[in-house]
Amino acid sequence: LDLDDGWHVDSVLHRPPKSTGGFFSVGYCVTGPTGKQAYLKALDFSHTRQAPDPLRALQAMLNAYIFERDLLEKCKGRKLARVVTPLAHGNVQVPGWVGDLSTVYYIVFELARGDIRTEVANWKQFDLAWALRSLHHASIGLRQLHSVGIAHQDLKPSNVLVFPQEGAKIADLGRSSSQDTPSDMDKCQIPGDVTYAAPEQLYGWRLSPDFCLRYVADLYQLGNLLFFYLTGISSTAAMRTKLVRAVPGFSGMDFIHDLPYLQQAFSEVVSDLRAILPPLEDKIASEIVMIAQQLCEPDPRRRGDSNAPLSGRPQHDLQAYISRFDRLAKRAEWMLK
């Protein structure tokens, strides 16, 4: 189809194996008026037909689309360089279709090379320098979102896209929350992928209704990306393997009661991480482990840079990690020369 503003839909893009995103959308390759190719995200509302109240479900998905579209426009207006922002958006009536699904709503983005999950799958050998550089980029993107009052809430490998010249950028704000605009995501105990959820979210525990706790959960998911690179799974999944065995006293229901068990499991996970780190200088290995410990600390009250509050910065401030990942990436890049 030909769309508004000179865009033309070329072909469907199939989701890669083991992908964990895009269940409510279909991707297409499109060509713009200048001949440049881009990615079109078409919202898939067909799932609403199986809902007990299809019209209510359809309205909820339309509201989610409008919320994400407006949030992306806000990011675009602030020129967040490490967040994927739209080139265009709109809707099109599909010829030959009638009814509530005949209108397709879409958003057009820059065409990425892939996401970090597919990037890692194509590696012939582990590339620590590249991993650290992408974490540096993701940290900047997350801090940029926080600076405009947005908590991502679904940061995972499939939501960090890789561009040939620009490196990594954070994508998919469909599960995000905004301090300025209420959304249905605000009511979700676990807004994003449960596999990457912070421990307190799994229990539905919150110290207070403070929005900053959403930022603190984002820190945990950033740490999960580090675990993904080094172990292939999230910290959440790694802890679960430690807790699968019978643990006397572990309730699985009361977060504060279970917190010591979670911290013990996390301590074992960190030990495993330290043991599998590739041969590195002791200082680099120790700092990587320290970052993992701070970002994925099971207790959200202790998560993040402990020096931030002492310097008058919020607990969720990411500046220290931006600097650390940048320094570590440069060191790893130098070691490769």
mmCIF file of C-alpha atoms in Angstrom:
data_model
loop_
_atom_site.group_PDB
_atom_site.id
_atom_site.type_symbol
_atom_site.label_atom_id
_atom_site.label_comp_id
_atom_site.label_asym_id
_atom_site.label_seq_id
_atom_site.Cartn_x
_atom_site.Cartn_y
_atom_site.Cartn_z
ATOM 1 C CA LEU A 1 0.000 0.000 0.000
ATOM 2 C CA ASP A 2 0.927 3.645 -0.425
ATOM 3 C CA LEU A 3 0.691 5.571 2.844
ATOM 4 C CA ASP A 4 0.598 9.258 3.706
ATOM 5 C CA ASP A 5 3.643 11.461 3.148
ATOM 6 C CA GLY A 6 5.037 9.285 0.357
ATOM 7 C CA TRP A 7 5.688 6.061 2.339
ATOM 8 C CA HIS A 8 5.261 2.738 0.549
ATOM 9 C CA VAL A 9 4.952 -0.684 2.221
ATOM 10 C CA ASP A 10 7.431 -3.116 0.639
ATOM 11 C CA SER A 11 7.424 -6.394 2.582
ATOM 12 C CA VAL A 12 6.693 -8.009 5.917
ATOM 13 C CA LEU A 13 9.570 -8.542 8.362
ATOM 14 C CA HIS A 14 9.321 -11.854 10.218
ATOM 15 C CA ARG A 15 10.255 -11.996 13.890
ATOM 16 C CA PRO A 16 13.514 -13.870 14.554
ATOM 17 C CA PRO A 17 13.439 -17.177 16.478
ATOM 18 C CA LYS A 18 13.284 -16.843 20.294
ATOM 19 C CA SER A 19 12.222 -13.212 20.018
ATOM 20 C CA THR A 20 10.484 -11.945 23.166
ATOM 21 C CA GLY A 21 8.831 -8.830 21.729
ATOM 22 C CA GLY A 22 6.320 -7.706 19.130
ATOM 23 C CA PHE A 23 3.382 -9.957 20.029
ATOM 24 C CA PHE A 24 0.849 -7.177 19.357
ATOM 25 C CA SER A 25 2.406 -5.755 16.202
ATOM 26 C CA VAL A 26 3.726 -6.787 12.801
ATOM 27 C CA GLY A 27 6.851 -5.265 11.270
ATOM 28 C CA TYR A 28 7.202 -4.157 7.656
ATOM 29 C CA CYS A 29 9.988 -2.728 5.547
ATOM 30 C CA VAL A 30 8.855 0.544 3.973
ATOM 31 C CA THR A 31 10.413 3.059 1.603
ATOM 32 C CA GLY A 32 10.136 6.793 2.183
ATOM 33 C CA PRO A 33 9.727 9.658 -0.264
ATOM 34 C CA THR A 34 13.512 10.074 -0.522
ATOM 35 C CA GLY A 35 14.045 6.376 -1.252
ATOM 36 C CA LYS A 36 15.313 5.632 2.259
ATOM 37 C CA GLN A 37 14.148 2.347 3.796
ATOM 38 C CA ALA A 38 12.573 2.328 7.258
ATOM 39 C CA TYR A 39 10.701 0.065 9.689
ATOM 40 C CA LEU A 40 6.949 0.224 10.065
ATOM 41 C CA LYS A 41 5.307 -1.113 13.224
ATOM 42 C CA ALA A 42 1.685 -2.014 12.446
ATOM 43 C CA LEU A 43 -0.526 -2.602 15.461
ATOM 44 C CA ASP A 44 -2.159 -6.033 15.481
ATOM 45 C CA PHE A 45 -5.612 -5.775 17.073
ATOM 46 C CA SER A 46 -6.733 -9.278 16.059
ATOM 47 C CA HIS A 47 -6.170 -10.569 19.619
ATOM 48 C CA THR A 48 -9.160 -8.506 20.782
ATOM 49 C CA ARG A 49 -11.551 -10.886 19.003
ATOM 50 C CA GLN A 50 -10.785 -13.592 21.566
ATOM 51 C CA ALA A 51 -11.443 -11.259 24.522
ATOM 52 C CA PRO A 52 -14.613 -11.627 26.648
ATOM 53 C CA ASP A 53 -15.496 -8.041 25.673
ATOM 54 C CA PRO A 54 -13.911 -7.476 22.220
ATOM 55 C CA LEU A 55 -14.947 -3.823 21.910
ATOM 56 C CA ARG A 56 -13.538 -2.928 25.316
ATOM 57 C CA ALA A 57 -10.308 -4.796 24.481
ATOM 58 C CA LEU A 58 -10.085 -2.970 21.136
ATOM 59 C CA GLN A 59 -10.545 0.384 22.868
ATOM 60 C CA ALA A 60 -7.800 -0.501 25.367
ATOM 61 C CA MET A 61 -5.370 -1.291 22.531
ATOM 62 C CA LEU A 62 -6.298 1.938 20.735
ATOM 63 C CA ASN A 63 -5.645 3.874 23.945
ATOM 64 C CA ALA A 64 -2.266 2.123 24.284
ATOM 65 C CA TYR A 65 -1.372 3.061 20.702
ATOM 66 C CA ILE A 66 -2.297 6.712 21.271
ATOM 67 C CA PHE A 67 -0.315 6.779 24.524
ATOM 68 C CA GLU A 68 2.805 5.296 22.888
ATOM 69 C CA ARG A 69 2.484 7.565 19.843
ATOM 70 C CA ASP A 70 2.233 10.680 22.014
ATOM 71 C CA LEU A 71 5.072 9.517 24.278
ATOM 72 C CA LEU A 72 7.316 8.969 21.253
ATOM 73 C CA GLU A 73 6.467 12.432 19.934
ATOM 74 C CA LYS A 74 7.449 13.858 23.320
ATOM 75 C CA CYS A 75 10.818 12.083 23.087
ATOM 76 C CA LYS A 76 11.252 13.269 19.505
ATOM 77 C CA GLY A 77 10.604 16.842 20.581
ATOM 78 C CA ARG A 78 13.292 16.563 23.262
ATOM 79 C CA LYS A 79 15.773 15.064 20.760
ATOM 80 C CA LEU A 80 16.690 12.048 22.888
ATOM 81 C CA ALA A 81 19.584 10.702 20.838
ATOM 82 C CA ARG A 82 19.656 7.238 22.445
ATOM 83 C CA VAL A 83 15.908 6.594 22.172
ATOM 84 C CA VAL A 84 14.365 5.379 18.916
ATOM 85 C CA THR A 85 11.872 8.070 17.855
ATOM 86 C CA PRO A 86 9.351 7.998 15.008
ATOM 87 C CA LEU A 87 9.745 9.261 11.459
ATOM 88 C CA ALA A 88 5.986 9.194 10.908
ATOM 89 C CA HIS A 89 2.728 7.736 12.194
ATOM 90 C CA GLY A 90 -0.833 7.373 10.949
ATOM 91 C CA ASN A 91 -3.475 4.880 9.885
ATOM 92 C CA VAL A 92 -4.596 3.344 6.628
ATOM 93 C CA GLN A 93 -7.812 1.706 5.450
ATOM 94 C CA VAL A 94 -7.011 -1.704 3.959
ATOM 95 C CA PRO A 95 -8.822 -2.253 0.623
ATOM 96 C CA GLY A 96 -11.209 -5.194 0.660
ATOM 97 C CA TRP A 97 -11.520 -5.324 4.461
ATOM 98 C CA VAL A 98 -14.534 -4.201 6.460
ATOM 99 C CA GLY A 99 -15.314 -4.060 10.156
ATOM 100 C CA ASP A 100 -13.432 -2.998 13.270
ATOM 101 C CA LEU A 101 -10.048 -4.334 12.057
ATOM 102 C CA SER A 102 -10.089 -2.734 8.603
ATOM 103 C CA THR A 103 -8.073 0.291 9.783
ATOM 104 C CA VAL A 104 -4.391 -0.378 10.479
ATOM 105 C CA TYR A 105 -2.570 2.003 12.837
ATOM 106 C CA TYR A 106 1.175 2.310 12.405
ATOM 107 C CA ILE A 107 4.356 4.075 13.461
ATOM 108 C CA VAL A 108 7.426 4.388 11.190
ATOM 109 C CA PHE A 109 10.950 4.244 12.657
ATOM 110 C CA GLU A 110 14.511 4.207 11.382
ATOM 111 C CA LEU A 111 15.462 0.754 10.120
ATOM 112 C CA ALA A 112 17.824 -0.919 12.584
ATOM 113 C CA ARG A 113 20.312 -3.673 11.824
ATOM 114 C CA GLY A 114 18.654 -5.762 14.530
ATOM 115 C CA ASP A 115 18.468 -5.916 18.310
ATOM 116 C CA ILE A 116 21.154 -6.993 20.762
ATOM 117 C CA ARG A 117 19.680 -10.493 21.058
ATOM 118 C CA THR A 118 20.126 -11.138 17.342
ATOM 119 C CA GLU A 119 23.496 -9.366 17.420
ATOM 120 C CA VAL A 120 24.804 -11.761 20.080
ATOM 121 C CA ALA A 121 23.324 -14.771 18.270
ATOM 122 C CA ASN A 122 25.461 -13.901 15.228
ATOM 123 C CA TRP A 123 28.741 -13.568 17.150
ATOM 124 C CA LYS A 124 31.449 -16.082 16.377
ATOM 125 C CA GLN A 125 33.161 -15.148 19.646
ATOM 126 C CA PHE A 126 32.208 -13.036 22.649
ATOM 127 C CA ASP A 127 32.872 -9.311 22.134
ATOM 128 C CA LEU A 128 33.151 -7.655 25.563
ATOM 129 C CA ALA A 129 34.087 -4.245 24.120
ATOM 130 C CA TRP A 130 30.961 -4.172 21.936
ATOM 131 C CA ALA A 131 28.766 -5.345 24.832
ATOM 132 C CA LEU A 132 30.085 -2.643 27.161
ATOM 133 C CA ARG A 133 29.677 0.050 24.504
ATOM 134 C CA SER A 134 26.044 -0.945 23.915
ATOM 135 C CA LEU A 135 25.451 -0.855 27.691
ATOM 136 C CA HIS A 136 26.952 2.630 27.729
ATOM 137 C CA HIS A 137 24.487 3.668 25.003
ATOM 138 C CA ALA A 138 21.535 1.990 26.776
ATOM 139 C CA SER A 139 22.434 3.752 30.041
ATOM 140 C CA ILE A 140 22.364 7.107 28.267
ATOM 141 C CA GLY A 141 19.000 6.283 26.658
ATOM 142 C CA LEU A 142 17.493 5.244 29.990
ATOM 143 C CA ARG A 143 18.742 8.411 31.680
ATOM 144 C CA GLN A 144 17.322 10.494 28.835
ATOM 145 C CA LEU A 145 13.910 8.873 29.334
ATOM 146 C CA HIS A 146 14.048 9.457 33.091
ATOM 147 C CA SER A 147 14.978 13.101 32.498
ATOM 148 C CA VAL A 148 11.611 13.683 30.770
ATOM 149 C CA GLY A 149 9.588 11.722 33.332
ATOM 150 C CA ILE A 150 9.334 8.381 31.514
ATOM 151 C CA ALA A 151 10.019 4.954 33.035
ATOM 152 C CA HIS A 152 10.607 2.359 30.293
ATOM 153 C CA GLN A 153 9.555 -0.721 32.358
ATOM 154 C CA ASP A 154 10.346 -3.297 29.649
ATOM 155 C CA LEU A 155 14.066 -2.963 28.964
ATOM 156 C CA LYS A 156 15.290 -6.280 27.554
ATOM 157 C CA PRO A 157 17.529 -7.493 24.697
ATOM 158 C CA SER A 158 14.818 -7.264 22.030
ATOM 159 C CA ASN A 159 14.094 -3.645 23.004
ATOM 160 C CA VAL A 160 17.630 -2.351 22.479
ATOM 161 C CA LEU A 161 18.141 -1.853 18.753
ATOM 162 C CA VAL A 162 21.453 -1.692 16.907
ATOM 163 C CA PHE A 163 22.118 0.821 14.119
ATOM 164 C CA PRO A 164 25.093 0.511 11.742
ATOM 165 C CA GLN A 165 26.531 3.975 12.392
ATOM 166 C CA GLU A 166 24.958 5.157 15.638
ATOM 167 C CA GLY A 167 25.222 2.074 17.838
ATOM 168 C CA ALA A 168 22.519 1.037 20.305
ATOM 169 C CA LYS A 169 19.263 2.849 21.075
ATOM 170 C CA ILE A 170 16.372 2.017 23.397
ATOM 171 C CA ALA A 171 13.121 1.157 21.620
ATOM 172 C CA ASP A 172 9.478 0.234 22.272
ATOM 173 C CA LEU A 173 7.774 2.488 24.821
ATOM 174 C CA GLY A 174 4.577 0.442 24.662
ATOM 175 C CA ARG A 175 4.863 -0.660 28.324
ATOM 176 C CA SER A 176 6.170 2.642 29.674
ATOM 177 C CA SER A 177 4.704 4.981 32.271
ATOM 178 C CA SER A 178 4.868 8.761 32.252
ATOM 179 C CA GLN A 179 4.739 11.105 35.211
ATOM 180 C CA ASP A 180 2.645 13.514 33.143
ATOM 181 C CA THR A 181 0.128 11.180 31.523
ATOM 182 C CA PRO A 182 -1.742 8.286 33.215
ATOM 183 C CA SER A 183 -1.995 5.020 31.301
ATOM 184 C CA ASP A 184 -3.219 1.455 31.800
ATOM 185 C CA MET A 185 0.402 0.397 32.392
ATOM 186 C CA ASP A 186 0.307 2.290 35.706
ATOM 187 C CA LYS A 187 -2.069 -0.381 37.040
ATOM 188 C CA CYS A 188 0.099 -3.360 36.067
ATOM 189 C CA GLN A 189 2.042 -5.195 38.759
ATOM 190 C CA ILE A 190 4.547 -6.296 36.092
ATOM 191 C CA PRO A 191 4.277 -3.897 33.120
ATOM 192 C CA GLY A 192 6.916 -5.650 31.008
ATOM 193 C CA ASP A 193 8.292 -9.123 30.354
ATOM 194 C CA VAL A 194 8.081 -11.216 33.529
ATOM 195 C CA THR A 195 11.401 -12.909 32.666
ATOM 196 C CA TYR A 196 13.200 -9.596 33.168
ATOM 197 C CA ALA A 197 11.064 -8.194 35.993
ATOM 198 C CA ALA A 198 12.620 -6.859 39.194
ATOM 199 C CA PRO A 199 12.005 -9.104 42.245
ATOM 200 C CA GLU A 200 9.719 -6.614 44.020
ATOM 201 C CA GLN A 201 7.466 -6.519 40.951
ATOM 202 C CA LEU A 202 7.053 -10.299 41.033
ATOM 203 C CA TYR A 203 5.607 -9.896 44.540
ATOM 204 C CA GLY A 204 3.640 -6.725 43.832
ATOM 205 C CA TRP A 205 5.585 -4.981 46.621
ATOM 206 C CA ARG A 206 6.070 -1.224 46.734
ATOM 207 C CA LEU A 207 7.576 0.823 49.520
ATOM 208 C CA SER A 208 5.480 3.821 48.469
ATOM 209 C CA PRO A 209 3.474 5.062 45.466
ATOM 210 C CA ASP A 210 6.493 7.184 44.476
ATOM 211 C CA PHE A 211 7.035 7.154 40.700
ATOM 212 C CA CYS A 212 10.785 6.949 41.303
ATOM 213 C CA LEU A 213 10.374 3.263 42.182
ATOM 214 C CA ARG A 214 9.621 2.679 38.501
ATOM 215 C CA TYR A 215 12.987 4.221 37.645
ATOM 216 C CA VAL A 216 14.649 1.938 40.212
ATOM 217 C CA ALA A 217 13.051 -1.066 38.474
ATOM 218 C CA ASP A 218 14.530 0.230 35.195
ATOM 219 C CA LEU A 219 17.980 0.076 36.824
ATOM 220 C CA TYR A 220 17.401 -3.600 37.555
ATOM 221 C CA GLN A 221 16.509 -4.258 33.922
ATOM 222 C CA LEU A 222 19.644 -2.434 32.769
ATOM 223 C CA GLY A 223 21.632 -4.801 34.990
ATOM 224 C CA ASN A 224 19.747 -7.677 33.378
ATOM 225 C CA LEU A 225 21.259 -6.673 30.032
ATOM 226 C CA LEU A 226 24.728 -7.097 31.546
ATOM 227 C CA PHE A 227 23.742 -10.551 32.818
ATOM 228 C CA PHE A 228 22.311 -11.407 29.392
ATOM 229 C CA TYR A 229 25.601 -10.614 27.675
ATOM 230 C CA LEU A 230 27.712 -12.596 30.131
ATOM 231 C CA THR A 231 25.416 -15.521 30.990
ATOM 232 C CA GLY A 232 22.735 -15.639 28.286
ATOM 233 C CA ILE A 233 19.896 -15.169 30.803
ATOM 234 C CA SER A 234 18.568 -12.436 33.090
ATOM 235 C CA SER A 235 19.422 -12.074 36.761
ATOM 236 C CA THR A 236 15.761 -12.866 37.483
ATOM 237 C CA ALA A 237 15.968 -16.201 35.653
ATOM 238 C CA ALA A 238 19.314 -17.016 37.262
ATOM 239 C CA MET A 239 17.931 -16.417 40.766
ATOM 240 C CA ARG A 240 14.905 -18.540 39.984
ATOM 241 C CA THR A 241 17.154 -21.514 39.210
ATOM 242 C CA LYS A 242 18.714 -21.123 42.674
ATOM 243 C CA LEU A 243 15.294 -21.005 44.346
ATOM 244 C CA VAL A 244 13.782 -23.943 42.452
ATOM 245 C CA ARG A 245 15.297 -26.337 44.942
ATOM 246 C CA ALA A 246 13.415 -26.718 48.214
ATOM 247 C CA VAL A 247 14.314 -23.778 50.462
ATOM 248 C CA PRO A 248 12.843 -24.149 53.963
ATOM 249 C CA GLY A 249 10.951 -21.007 54.948
ATOM 250 C CA PHE A 250 10.728 -19.503 51.453
ATOM 251 C CA SER A 251 7.121 -18.371 50.939
ATOM 252 C CA GLY A 252 7.082 -17.084 47.363
ATOM 253 C CA MET A 253 4.388 -14.651 48.506
ATOM 254 C CA ASP A 254 5.805 -12.187 51.066
ATOM 255 C CA PHE A 255 8.591 -10.018 49.624
ATOM 256 C CA ILE A 256 10.032 -8.735 52.894
ATOM 257 C CA HIS A 257 9.952 -12.227 54.435
ATOM 258 C CA ASP A 258 11.608 -13.745 51.333
ATOM 259 C CA LEU A 259 14.158 -10.976 50.794
ATOM 260 C CA PRO A 260 16.999 -12.747 52.691
ATOM 261 C CA TYR A 261 16.456 -15.837 50.529
ATOM 262 C CA LEU A 262 16.475 -13.713 47.375
ATOM 263 C CA GLN A 263 19.685 -12.005 48.465
ATOM 264 C CA GLN A 264 21.340 -15.318 49.191
ATOM 265 C CA ALA A 265 20.310 -16.622 45.762
ATOM 266 C CA PHE A 266 21.603 -13.419 44.176
ATOM 267 C CA SER A 267 24.904 -13.793 46.019
ATOM 268 C CA GLU A 268 25.286 -17.242 44.428
ATOM 269 C CA VAL A 269 24.361 -15.814 41.015
ATOM 270 C CA VAL A 270 27.046 -13.119 41.351
ATOM 271 C CA SER A 271 29.616 -15.774 42.325
ATOM 272 C CA ASP A 272 28.691 -17.725 39.200
ATOM 273 C CA LEU A 273 29.045 -14.541 37.142
ATOM 274 C CA ARG A 274 32.499 -13.835 38.524
ATOM 275 C CA ALA A 275 33.581 -17.400 37.739
ATOM 276 C CA ILE A 276 32.569 -17.264 34.056
ATOM 277 C CA LEU A 277 33.927 -13.803 33.222
ATOM 278 C CA PRO A 278 36.358 -14.014 30.307
ATOM 279 C CA PRO A 279 40.057 -13.537 31.164
ATOM 280 C CA LEU A 280 40.304 -9.877 32.149
ATOM 281 C CA GLU A 281 42.370 -7.565 34.252
ATOM 282 C CA ASP A 282 41.299 -7.946 37.901
ATOM 283 C CA LYS A 283 40.229 -4.293 38.056
ATOM 284 C CA ILE A 284 37.924 -4.611 35.024
ATOM 285 C CA ALA A 285 36.401 -7.885 36.231
ATOM 286 C CA SER A 286 35.824 -6.474 39.722
ATOM 287 C CA GLU A 287 34.110 -3.370 38.378
ATOM 288 C CA ILE A 288 31.829 -5.390 36.090
ATOM 289 C CA VAL A 289 30.801 -7.552 39.055
ATOM 290 C CA MET A 290 30.242 -4.448 41.215
ATOM 291 C CA ILE A 291 27.976 -2.909 38.561
ATOM 292 C CA ALA A 292 25.976 -6.148 38.332
ATOM 293 C CA GLN A 293 25.623 -6.249 42.118
ATOM 294 C CA GLN A 294 24.435 -2.651 42.369
ATOM 295 C CA LEU A 295 22.011 -2.647 39.442
ATOM 296 C CA CYS A 296 20.412 -6.033 40.186
ATOM 297 C CA GLU A 297 20.332 -5.761 43.976
ATOM 298 C CA PRO A 298 17.092 -7.577 44.941
ATOM 299 C CA ASP A 299 16.198 -4.929 47.559
ATOM 300 C CA PRO A 300 15.005 -1.835 45.615
ATOM 301 C CA ARG A 301 15.822 0.345 48.632
ATOM 302 C CA ARG A 302 19.524 -0.458 48.180
ATOM 303 C CA ARG A 303 19.666 -0.682 44.397
ATOM 304 C CA GLY A 304 21.828 1.676 42.354
ATOM 305 C CA ASP A 305 24.752 3.971 43.110
ATOM 306 C CA SER A 306 25.039 4.344 46.899
ATOM 307 C CA ASN A 307 26.977 7.601 46.431
ATOM 308 C CA ALA A 308 24.193 9.280 44.451
ATOM 309 C CA PRO A 309 22.065 10.424 47.445
ATOM 310 C CA LEU A 310 25.220 11.630 49.224
ATOM 311 C CA SER A 311 25.877 13.901 46.226
ATOM 312 C CA GLY A 312 22.331 15.218 46.141
ATOM 313 C CA ARG A 313 21.348 13.028 43.175
ATOM 314 C CA PRO A 314 18.362 10.649 43.188
ATOM 315 C CA GLN A 315 18.909 6.950 43.886
ATOM 316 C CA HIS A 316 18.036 6.066 40.306
ATOM 317 C CA ASP A 317 20.540 8.485 38.752
ATOM 318 C CA LEU A 318 22.527 6.718 36.034
ATOM 319 C CA GLN A 319 25.399 9.116 35.503
ATOM 320 C CA ALA A 320 27.887 6.937 37.422
ATOM 321 C CA TYR A 321 27.024 3.903 35.267
ATOM 322 C CA ILE A 322 27.248 5.906 32.042
ATOM 323 C CA SER A 323 30.788 6.888 33.049
ATOM 324 C CA ARG A 324 31.708 3.364 34.172
ATOM 325 C CA PHE A 325 30.458 1.635 31.033
ATOM 326 C CA ASP A 326 32.201 4.238 28.871
ATOM 327 C CA ARG A 327 35.504 3.774 30.733
ATOM 328 C CA LEU A 328 35.238 -0.022 30.690
ATOM 329 C CA ALA A 329 34.358 -0.054 26.978
ATOM 330 C CA LYS A 330 37.380 2.114 26.150
ATOM 331 C CA ARG A 331 39.600 -0.157 28.218
ATOM 332 C CA ALA A 332 38.251 -3.286 26.511
ATOM 333 C CA GLU A 333 38.616 -1.651 23.089
ATOM 334 C CA TRP A 334 42.233 -0.761 23.924
ATOM 335 C CA MET A 335 42.916 -4.374 24.985
ATOM 336 C CA LEU A 336 41.797 -5.576 21.564
ATOM 337 C CA LYS A 337 44.390 -3.444 19.762
#
